[in-house]
mmCIF file of C-alpha atoms in Angstrom:
data_model
loop_
_atom_site.group_PDB
_atom_site.id
_atom_site.type_symbol
_atom_site.label_atom_id
_atom_site.label_comp_id
_atom_site.label_asym_id
_atom_site.label_seq_id
_atom_site.Cartn_x
_atom_site.Cartn_y
_atom_site.Cartn_z
ATOM 1 C CA UNK A 1 -17.729 -41.420 22.289
ATOM 2 C CA UNK A 2 -17.853 -43.421 19.051
ATOM 3 C CA UNK A 3 -20.479 -45.761 20.537
ATOM 4 C CA UNK A 4 -22.596 -42.763 21.447
ATOM 5 C CA UNK A 5 -22.347 -41.330 17.939
ATOM 6 C CA UNK A 6 -24.067 -44.319 16.349
ATOM 7 C CA UNK A 7 -25.769 -46.409 19.007
ATOM 8 C CA UNK A 8 -29.050 -44.497 19.160
ATOM 9 C CA UNK A 9 -29.424 -44.004 15.410
ATOM 10 C CA UNK A 10 -31.903 -46.149 13.464
ATOM 11 C CA UNK A 11 -31.061 -48.039 10.300
ATOM 12 C CA UNK A 12 -31.747 -46.010 7.149
ATOM 13 C CA UNK A 13 -33.506 -48.422 4.802
ATOM 14 C CA UNK A 14 -33.741 -45.760 2.101
ATOM 15 C CA UNK A 15 -29.942 -45.353 1.965
ATOM 16 C CA UNK A 16 -27.746 -47.871 0.180
ATOM 17 C CA UNK A 17 -24.011 -48.276 0.693
ATOM 18 C CA UNK A 18 -21.605 -49.484 -1.974
ATOM 19 C CA UNK A 19 -17.821 -49.698 -1.698
ATOM 20 C CA UNK A 20 -15.227 -48.610 -4.244
ATOM 21 C CA UNK A 21 -11.628 -49.840 -4.002
ATOM 22 C CA UNK A 22 -9.168 -47.218 -5.251
ATOM 23 C CA UNK A 23 -5.395 -46.843 -5.324
ATOM 24 C CA UNK A 24 -3.834 -44.307 -2.995
ATOM 25 C CA UNK A 25 -0.697 -42.266 -3.636
ATOM 26 C CA UNK A 26 1.626 -45.199 -2.868
ATOM 27 C CA UNK A 27 -0.373 -47.888 -4.668
ATOM 28 C CA UNK A 28 -2.126 -49.144 -1.537
ATOM 29 C CA UNK A 29 -5.803 -50.005 -1.959
ATOM 30 C CA UNK A 30 -8.198 -47.938 0.174
ATOM 31 C CA UNK A 31 -11.996 -47.878 0.334
ATOM 32 C CA UNK A 32 -14.376 -45.122 -0.659
ATOM 33 C CA UNK A 33 -17.856 -45.929 0.660
ATOM 34 C CA UNK A 34 -20.712 -44.402 -1.333
ATOM 35 C CA UNK A 35 -23.961 -43.671 0.511
ATOM 36 C CA UNK A 36 -26.897 -42.816 -1.733
ATOM 37 C CA UNK A 37 -30.563 -42.278 -0.964
ATOM 38 C CA UNK A 38 -33.100 -44.098 -3.119
ATOM 39 C CA UNK A 39 -34.524 -41.755 -5.723
ATOM 40 C CA UNK A 40 -31.971 -38.983 -5.215
ATOM 41 C CA UNK A 41 -31.554 -36.752 -8.252
ATOM 42 C CA UNK A 42 -28.414 -37.389 -10.352
ATOM 43 C CA UNK A 43 -25.870 -34.767 -11.328
ATOM 44 C CA UNK A 44 -25.958 -32.650 -8.197
ATOM 45 C CA UNK A 45 -23.780 -31.824 -5.206
ATOM 46 C CA UNK A 46 -21.985 -34.441 -3.104
ATOM 47 C CA UNK A 47 -20.229 -34.675 0.250
ATOM 48 C CA UNK A 48 -16.719 -36.068 0.601
ATOM 49 C CA UNK A 49 -16.560 -37.172 4.235
ATOM 50 C CA UNK A 50 -13.443 -37.648 6.383
ATOM 51 C CA UNK A 51 -14.137 -39.224 9.773
ATOM 52 C CA UNK A 52 -12.672 -38.220 13.127
ATOM 53 C CA UNK A 53 -10.798 -40.276 15.684
ATOM 54 C CA UNK A 54 -7.703 -38.396 16.793
ATOM 55 C CA UNK A 55 -5.684 -39.752 13.825
ATOM 56 C CA UNK A 56 -5.632 -43.174 15.534
ATOM 57 C CA UNK A 57 -9.247 -44.389 15.832
ATOM 58 C CA UNK A 58 -12.478 -44.719 13.898
ATOM 59 C CA UNK A 59 -13.372 -45.854 10.422
ATOM 60 C CA UNK A 60 -16.226 -45.791 7.928
ATOM 61 C CA UNK A 61 -18.047 -48.628 9.685
ATOM 62 C CA UNK A 62 -17.960 -46.791 13.029
ATOM 63 C CA UNK A 63 -19.651 -43.746 11.509
ATOM 64 C CA UNK A 64 -21.859 -45.628 9.028
ATOM 65 C CA UNK A 65 -25.167 -44.905 10.779
ATOM 66 C CA UNK A 66 -24.495 -41.201 11.243
ATOM 67 C CA UNK A 67 -23.357 -40.873 7.616
ATOM 68 C CA UNK A 68 -26.466 -42.701 6.384
ATOM 69 C CA UNK A 69 -28.661 -40.433 8.519
ATOM 70 C CA UNK A 70 -27.106 -37.343 6.937
ATOM 71 C CA UNK A 71 -27.496 -38.865 3.475
ATOM 72 C CA UNK A 72 -31.184 -39.539 4.104
ATOM 73 C CA UNK A 73 -31.780 -36.080 5.570
ATOM 74 C CA UNK A 74 -29.840 -34.083 2.977
ATOM 75 C CA UNK A 75 -30.886 -36.161 -0.024
ATOM 76 C CA UNK A 76 -27.413 -36.020 -1.591
ATOM 77 C CA UNK A 77 -24.752 -38.729 -1.955
ATOM 78 C CA UNK A 78 -21.940 -38.979 0.566
ATOM 79 C CA UNK A 79 -18.575 -40.533 -0.252
ATOM 80 C CA UNK A 80 -16.609 -41.530 2.868
ATOM 81 C CA UNK A 81 -12.881 -42.256 2.683
ATOM 82 C CA UNK A 82 -11.334 -45.124 4.624
ATOM 83 C CA UNK A 83 -7.950 -43.532 5.193
ATOM 84 C CA UNK A 84 -5.162 -45.375 6.981
ATOM 85 C CA UNK A 85 -4.621 -44.644 10.657
ATOM 86 C CA UNK A 86 -1.549 -43.776 12.702
ATOM 87 C CA UNK A 87 0.672 -44.963 14.319
ATOM 88 C CA UNK A 88 0.856 -47.922 11.928
ATOM 89 C CA UNK A 89 0.510 -45.444 9.052
ATOM 90 C CA UNK A 90 1.991 -42.065 10.063
ATOM 91 C CA UNK A 91 2.095 -38.923 7.933
ATOM 92 C CA UNK A 92 1.870 -38.658 4.966
ATOM 93 C CA UNK A 93 -0.457 -41.683 4.653
ATOM 94 C CA UNK A 94 -3.688 -40.317 6.224
ATOM 95 C CA UNK A 95 -3.912 -36.975 4.434
ATOM 96 C CA UNK A 96 -2.584 -38.316 1.133
ATOM 97 C CA UNK A 97 -5.148 -41.141 1.269
ATOM 98 C CA UNK A 98 -7.790 -38.439 1.663
ATOM 99 C CA UNK A 99 -6.302 -36.479 -1.236
ATOM 100 C CA UNK A 100 -6.252 -39.597 -3.436
ATOM 101 C CA UNK A 101 -9.920 -40.183 -2.656
ATOM 102 C CA UNK A 102 -10.864 -36.615 -3.507
ATOM 103 C CA UNK A 103 -9.007 -36.802 -6.823
ATOM 104 C CA UNK A 104 -10.775 -40.072 -7.652
ATOM 105 C CA UNK A 105 -14.163 -38.568 -6.808
ATOM 106 C CA UNK A 106 -13.554 -35.478 -8.924
ATOM 107 C CA UNK A 107 -12.198 -37.443 -11.883
ATOM 108 C CA UNK A 108 -15.109 -39.913 -11.796
ATOM 109 C CA UNK A 109 -17.854 -37.396 -11.068
ATOM 110 C CA UNK A 110 -19.787 -37.988 -14.288
ATOM 111 C CA UNK A 111 -19.667 -41.768 -13.837
ATOM 112 C CA UNK A 112 -20.862 -41.349 -10.246
ATOM 113 C CA UNK A 113 -23.683 -39.007 -11.284
ATOM 114 C CA UNK A 114 -22.448 -35.990 -9.327
ATOM 115 C CA UNK A 115 -21.323 -32.489 -10.276
ATOM 116 C CA UNK A 116 -17.550 -32.117 -9.806
ATOM 117 C CA UNK A 117 -18.075 -28.377 -9.281
ATOM 118 C CA UNK A 118 -20.207 -29.057 -6.193
ATOM 119 C CA UNK A 119 -18.087 -31.348 -4.012
ATOM 120 C CA UNK A 120 -18.127 -30.324 -0.341
ATOM 121 C CA UNK A 121 -15.284 -31.688 1.816
ATOM 122 C CA UNK A 122 -16.544 -32.380 5.354
ATOM 123 C CA UNK A 123 -14.650 -33.582 8.416
ATOM 124 C CA UNK A 124 -15.019 -33.676 12.185
ATOM 125 C CA UNK A 125 -12.211 -33.382 14.742
ATOM 126 C CA UNK A 126 -9.139 -35.138 13.287
ATOM 127 C CA UNK A 127 -11.224 -35.539 10.134
ATOM 128 C CA UNK A 128 -11.669 -31.771 10.109
ATOM 129 C CA UNK A 129 -7.905 -31.320 10.232
ATOM 130 C CA UNK A 130 -7.479 -33.858 7.446
ATOM 131 C CA UNK A 131 -10.210 -32.089 5.465
ATOM 132 C CA UNK A 132 -8.328 -28.795 5.809
ATOM 133 C CA UNK A 133 -5.058 -30.480 4.797
ATOM 134 C CA UNK A 134 -6.748 -32.157 1.837
ATOM 135 C CA UNK A 135 -8.145 -28.819 0.682
ATOM 136 C CA UNK A 136 -4.687 -27.246 0.939
ATOM 137 C CA UNK A 137 -3.375 -30.057 -1.262
ATOM 138 C CA UNK A 138 -6.257 -29.495 -3.686
ATOM 139 C CA UNK A 139 -5.356 -25.799 -3.800
ATOM 140 C CA UNK A 140 -1.640 -26.371 -4.313
ATOM 141 C CA UNK A 141 -2.097 -29.192 -6.829
ATOM 142 C CA UNK A 142 -4.702 -27.107 -8.674
ATOM 143 C CA UNK A 143 -7.593 -29.559 -8.514
ATOM 144 C CA UNK A 144 -10.016 -28.645 -11.293
ATOM 145 C CA UNK A 145 -12.757 -27.839 -10.714
ATOM 146 C CA UNK A 146 -11.744 -26.655 -7.242
ATOM 147 C CA UNK A 147 -13.396 -27.806 -4.024
ATOM 148 C CA UNK A 148 -16.754 -26.042 -3.659
ATOM 149 C CA UNK A 149 -16.568 -25.687 0.139
ATOM 150 C CA UNK A 150 -14.804 -27.114 3.176
ATOM 151 C CA UNK A 151 -16.850 -27.817 6.305
ATOM 152 C CA UNK A 152 -14.548 -28.122 9.313
ATOM 153 C CA UNK A 153 -16.326 -29.312 12.451
ATOM 154 C CA UNK A 154 -14.254 -28.676 15.620
ATOM 155 C CA UNK A 155 -11.143 -29.452 13.543
ATOM 156 C CA UNK A 156 -7.829 -30.722 14.958
ATOM 157 C CA UNK A 157 -5.382 -28.382 13.232
ATOM 158 C CA UNK A 158 -2.282 -27.715 15.339
ATOM 159 C CA UNK A 159 0.226 -30.240 16.714
ATOM 160 C CA UNK A 160 1.652 -27.504 18.964
ATOM 161 C CA UNK A 161 -1.452 -27.528 21.182
ATOM 162 C CA UNK A 162 0.254 -29.273 24.112
ATOM 163 C CA UNK A 163 -0.434 -26.982 27.083
ATOM 164 C CA UNK A 164 -3.572 -27.485 29.217
ATOM 165 C CA UNK A 165 -5.905 -24.486 29.163
ATOM 166 C CA UNK A 166 -7.187 -23.267 32.528
ATOM 167 C CA UNK A 167 -10.961 -23.510 32.712
ATOM 168 C CA UNK A 168 -11.130 -25.886 29.751
ATOM 169 C CA UNK A 169 -8.843 -28.848 30.428
ATOM 170 C CA UNK A 170 -10.723 -30.051 33.513
ATOM 171 C CA UNK A 171 -13.995 -30.082 31.530
ATOM 172 C CA UNK A 172 -12.562 -31.312 28.229
ATOM 173 C CA UNK A 173 -13.821 -34.528 26.642
ATOM 174 C CA UNK A 174 -10.671 -34.606 24.465
ATOM 175 C CA UNK A 175 -7.765 -33.574 26.682
ATOM 176 C CA UNK A 176 -4.258 -32.316 25.977
ATOM 177 C CA UNK A 177 -2.802 -35.754 26.783
ATOM 178 C CA UNK A 178 -5.117 -37.240 24.135
ATOM 179 C CA UNK A 179 -3.948 -34.573 21.706
ATOM 180 C CA UNK A 180 -0.293 -35.360 22.395
ATOM 181 C CA UNK A 181 -1.013 -39.059 21.819
ATOM 182 C CA UNK A 182 -2.782 -38.449 18.510
ATOM 183 C CA UNK A 183 -0.239 -36.029 17.081
ATOM 184 C CA UNK A 184 2.655 -38.150 18.340
ATOM 185 C CA UNK A 185 1.238 -41.178 16.552
ATOM 186 C CA UNK A 186 0.950 -39.191 13.327
ATOM 187 C CA UNK A 187 4.209 -37.212 13.437
ATOM 188 C CA UNK A 188 6.540 -39.027 15.833
ATOM 189 C CA UNK A 189 9.125 -36.856 17.573
ATOM 190 C CA UNK A 190 8.388 -33.930 15.229
ATOM 191 C CA UNK A 191 5.021 -33.354 16.909
ATOM 192 C CA UNK A 192 4.939 -30.047 18.766
ATOM 193 C CA UNK A 193 8.230 -28.840 17.281
ATOM 194 C CA UNK A 194 8.897 -25.105 17.442
ATOM 195 C CA UNK A 195 10.673 -25.352 14.078
ATOM 196 C CA UNK A 196 8.142 -23.957 11.584
ATOM 197 C CA UNK A 197 9.490 -26.264 8.865
ATOM 198 C CA UNK A 198 9.495 -29.456 10.946
ATOM 199 C CA UNK A 199 5.915 -30.461 10.157
ATOM 200 C CA UNK A 200 4.056 -30.339 6.846
ATOM 201 C CA UNK A 201 1.129 -27.947 6.632
ATOM 202 C CA UNK A 202 -0.845 -30.774 5.051
ATOM 203 C CA UNK A 203 -0.496 -32.729 8.307
ATOM 204 C CA UNK A 204 -1.079 -29.730 10.604
ATOM 205 C CA UNK A 205 -2.909 -27.035 8.606
ATOM 206 C CA UNK A 206 -2.403 -24.414 11.341
ATOM 207 C CA UNK A 207 1.221 -24.347 10.160
ATOM 208 C CA UNK A 208 0.275 -23.223 6.630
ATOM 209 C CA UNK A 209 2.165 -20.100 5.600
ATOM 210 C CA UNK A 210 -0.819 -18.832 3.644
ATOM 211 C CA UNK A 211 -4.509 -19.711 3.439
ATOM 212 C CA UNK A 212 -5.082 -17.625 0.321
ATOM 213 C CA UNK A 213 -6.933 -19.680 -2.268
ATOM 214 C CA UNK A 214 -8.650 -21.953 0.248
ATOM 215 C CA UNK A 215 -12.231 -22.884 -0.645
ATOM 216 C CA UNK A 216 -15.173 -21.129 1.003
ATOM 217 C CA UNK A 217 -15.253 -22.406 4.573
ATOM 218 C CA UNK A 218 -17.652 -23.296 7.360
ATOM 219 C CA UNK A 219 -15.923 -23.892 10.709
ATOM 220 C CA UNK A 220 -17.278 -24.387 14.218
ATOM 221 C CA UNK A 221 -16.125 -25.325 17.718
ATOM 222 C CA UNK A 222 -17.416 -25.557 21.275
ATOM 223 C CA UNK A 223 -16.181 -22.945 23.738
ATOM 224 C CA UNK A 224 -14.895 -25.668 26.113
ATOM 225 C CA UNK A 225 -13.053 -27.587 23.392
ATOM 226 C CA UNK A 226 -9.247 -27.586 23.607
ATOM 227 C CA UNK A 227 -9.289 -26.743 19.881
ATOM 228 C CA UNK A 228 -11.126 -23.441 20.431
ATOM 229 C CA UNK A 229 -8.078 -21.162 20.087
ATOM 230 C CA UNK A 230 -6.519 -22.915 17.097
ATOM 231 C CA UNK A 231 -9.908 -23.009 15.350
ATOM 232 C CA UNK A 232 -10.588 -19.345 16.106
ATOM 233 C CA UNK A 233 -7.157 -18.408 14.771
ATOM 234 C CA UNK A 234 -7.656 -20.514 11.631
ATOM 235 C CA UNK A 235 -11.020 -18.855 10.973
ATOM 236 C CA UNK A 236 -9.434 -15.421 11.486
ATOM 237 C CA UNK A 237 -6.624 -16.249 9.074
ATOM 238 C CA UNK A 238 -9.147 -17.418 6.468
ATOM 239 C CA UNK A 239 -10.998 -14.126 6.827
ATOM 240 C CA UNK A 240 -7.720 -12.188 6.503
ATOM 241 C CA UNK A 241 -6.996 -14.210 3.347
ATOM 242 C CA UNK A 242 -10.345 -13.010 1.916
ATOM 243 C CA UNK A 243 -11.791 -16.531 1.950
ATOM 244 C CA UNK A 244 -15.597 -16.530 2.404
ATOM 245 C CA UNK A 245 -15.838 -17.861 5.964
ATOM 246 C CA UNK A 246 -18.626 -18.736 8.391
ATOM 247 C CA UNK A 247 -17.508 -19.383 11.984
ATOM 248 C CA UNK A 248 -19.601 -20.505 14.950
ATOM 249 C CA UNK A 249 -18.645 -20.902 18.617
ATOM 250 C CA UNK A 250 -21.099 -22.781 20.837
ATOM 251 C CA UNK A 251 -20.993 -21.431 24.430
ATOM 252 C CA UNK A 252 -20.291 -23.959 27.166
ATOM 253 C CA UNK A 253 -19.927 -26.872 24.745
ATOM 254 C CA UNK A 254 -17.023 -29.388 24.883
ATOM 255 C CA UNK A 255 -15.478 -31.388 22.059
ATOM 256 C CA UNK A 256 -17.982 -33.527 20.115
ATOM 257 C CA UNK A 257 -20.801 -32.129 22.249
ATOM 258 C CA UNK A 258 -23.580 -33.337 19.940
ATOM 259 C CA UNK A 259 -22.527 -36.954 20.509
ATOM 260 C CA UNK A 260 -23.158 -36.560 24.225
ATOM 261 C CA UNK A 261 -26.218 -34.317 24.067
ATOM 262 C CA UNK A 262 -27.874 -34.666 20.643
ATOM 263 C CA UNK A 263 -31.099 -33.007 21.817
ATOM 264 C CA UNK A 264 -29.405 -29.956 23.347
ATOM 265 C CA UNK A 265 -30.226 -26.581 21.812
ATOM 266 C CA UNK A 266 -26.682 -25.964 20.592
ATOM 267 C CA UNK A 267 -26.490 -29.473 19.088
ATOM 268 C CA UNK A 268 -29.621 -28.787 17.063
ATOM 269 C CA UNK A 269 -28.302 -25.370 16.038
ATOM 270 C CA UNK A 270 -25.053 -26.990 14.942
ATOM 271 C CA UNK A 271 -26.888 -29.586 12.845
ATOM 272 C CA UNK A 272 -28.954 -26.900 11.123
ATOM 273 C CA UNK A 273 -25.950 -24.655 10.505
ATOM 274 C CA UNK A 274 -23.942 -27.494 8.941
ATOM 275 C CA UNK A 275 -26.884 -28.576 6.794
ATOM 276 C CA UNK A 276 -27.425 -25.026 5.553
ATOM 277 C CA UNK A 277 -23.720 -24.586 4.793
ATOM 278 C CA UNK A 278 -23.605 -27.781 2.740
ATOM 279 C CA UNK A 279 -26.876 -27.390 0.866
ATOM 280 C CA UNK A 280 -26.082 -23.766 -0.033
ATOM 281 C CA UNK A 281 -23.440 -24.975 -2.511
#
């Protein structure tokens, strides 16, 4: 899947990448990669990007071409966080790395020529779950200014999703066994626990007691994605919490559908919907 997400994309000569080394919550150095289009206007909105990979795979380099393409198309800078992966680095490392990166970006906004009031946190799959967890941390730690919007693309939110779904599992590109592997790597034997206090809501945002105070949200999912029910429930809870929420379900689409069929109608609709959600900030 990762090969498909970048293999067909051209190099973006107009986009330059520079790396920033920052200290995470425990003093470990992590990388924030800055992607900026030549001639882009200073002082505007920015994307804080958290990559997918089931908590155990991926990295900035894997997604570099797709990030650069978005940077070129949107005309705004993108800052991608190189968070540590499980199982070598279980919770809290991944989400707290992401939180450290967001704090750094907000605190250095003027130096980086962006508007701290217009930072959009974006993540796909596991990155979508980490984006949601990071935004919960930003809410609870009272990040100021607050996150402008969270864009959660088929997010991985609930470690309790361990039962195959009839009609979906046999068509799934990310299966329940994969989900169990990813959550197990992140949480160890606490993954899937029925104890509501066993797992931090920052690791598994579906466990959050309240979503009140979350940033305005865009969320989407394919109908044949094993995350469809947890994502639908999360969107419903955001709406109940009076959070401005936009939710899309793409009929007949599996997990990461646009990587497999980038020219499909729903893939193009998804790309336009995400672009509109981000640029509306």
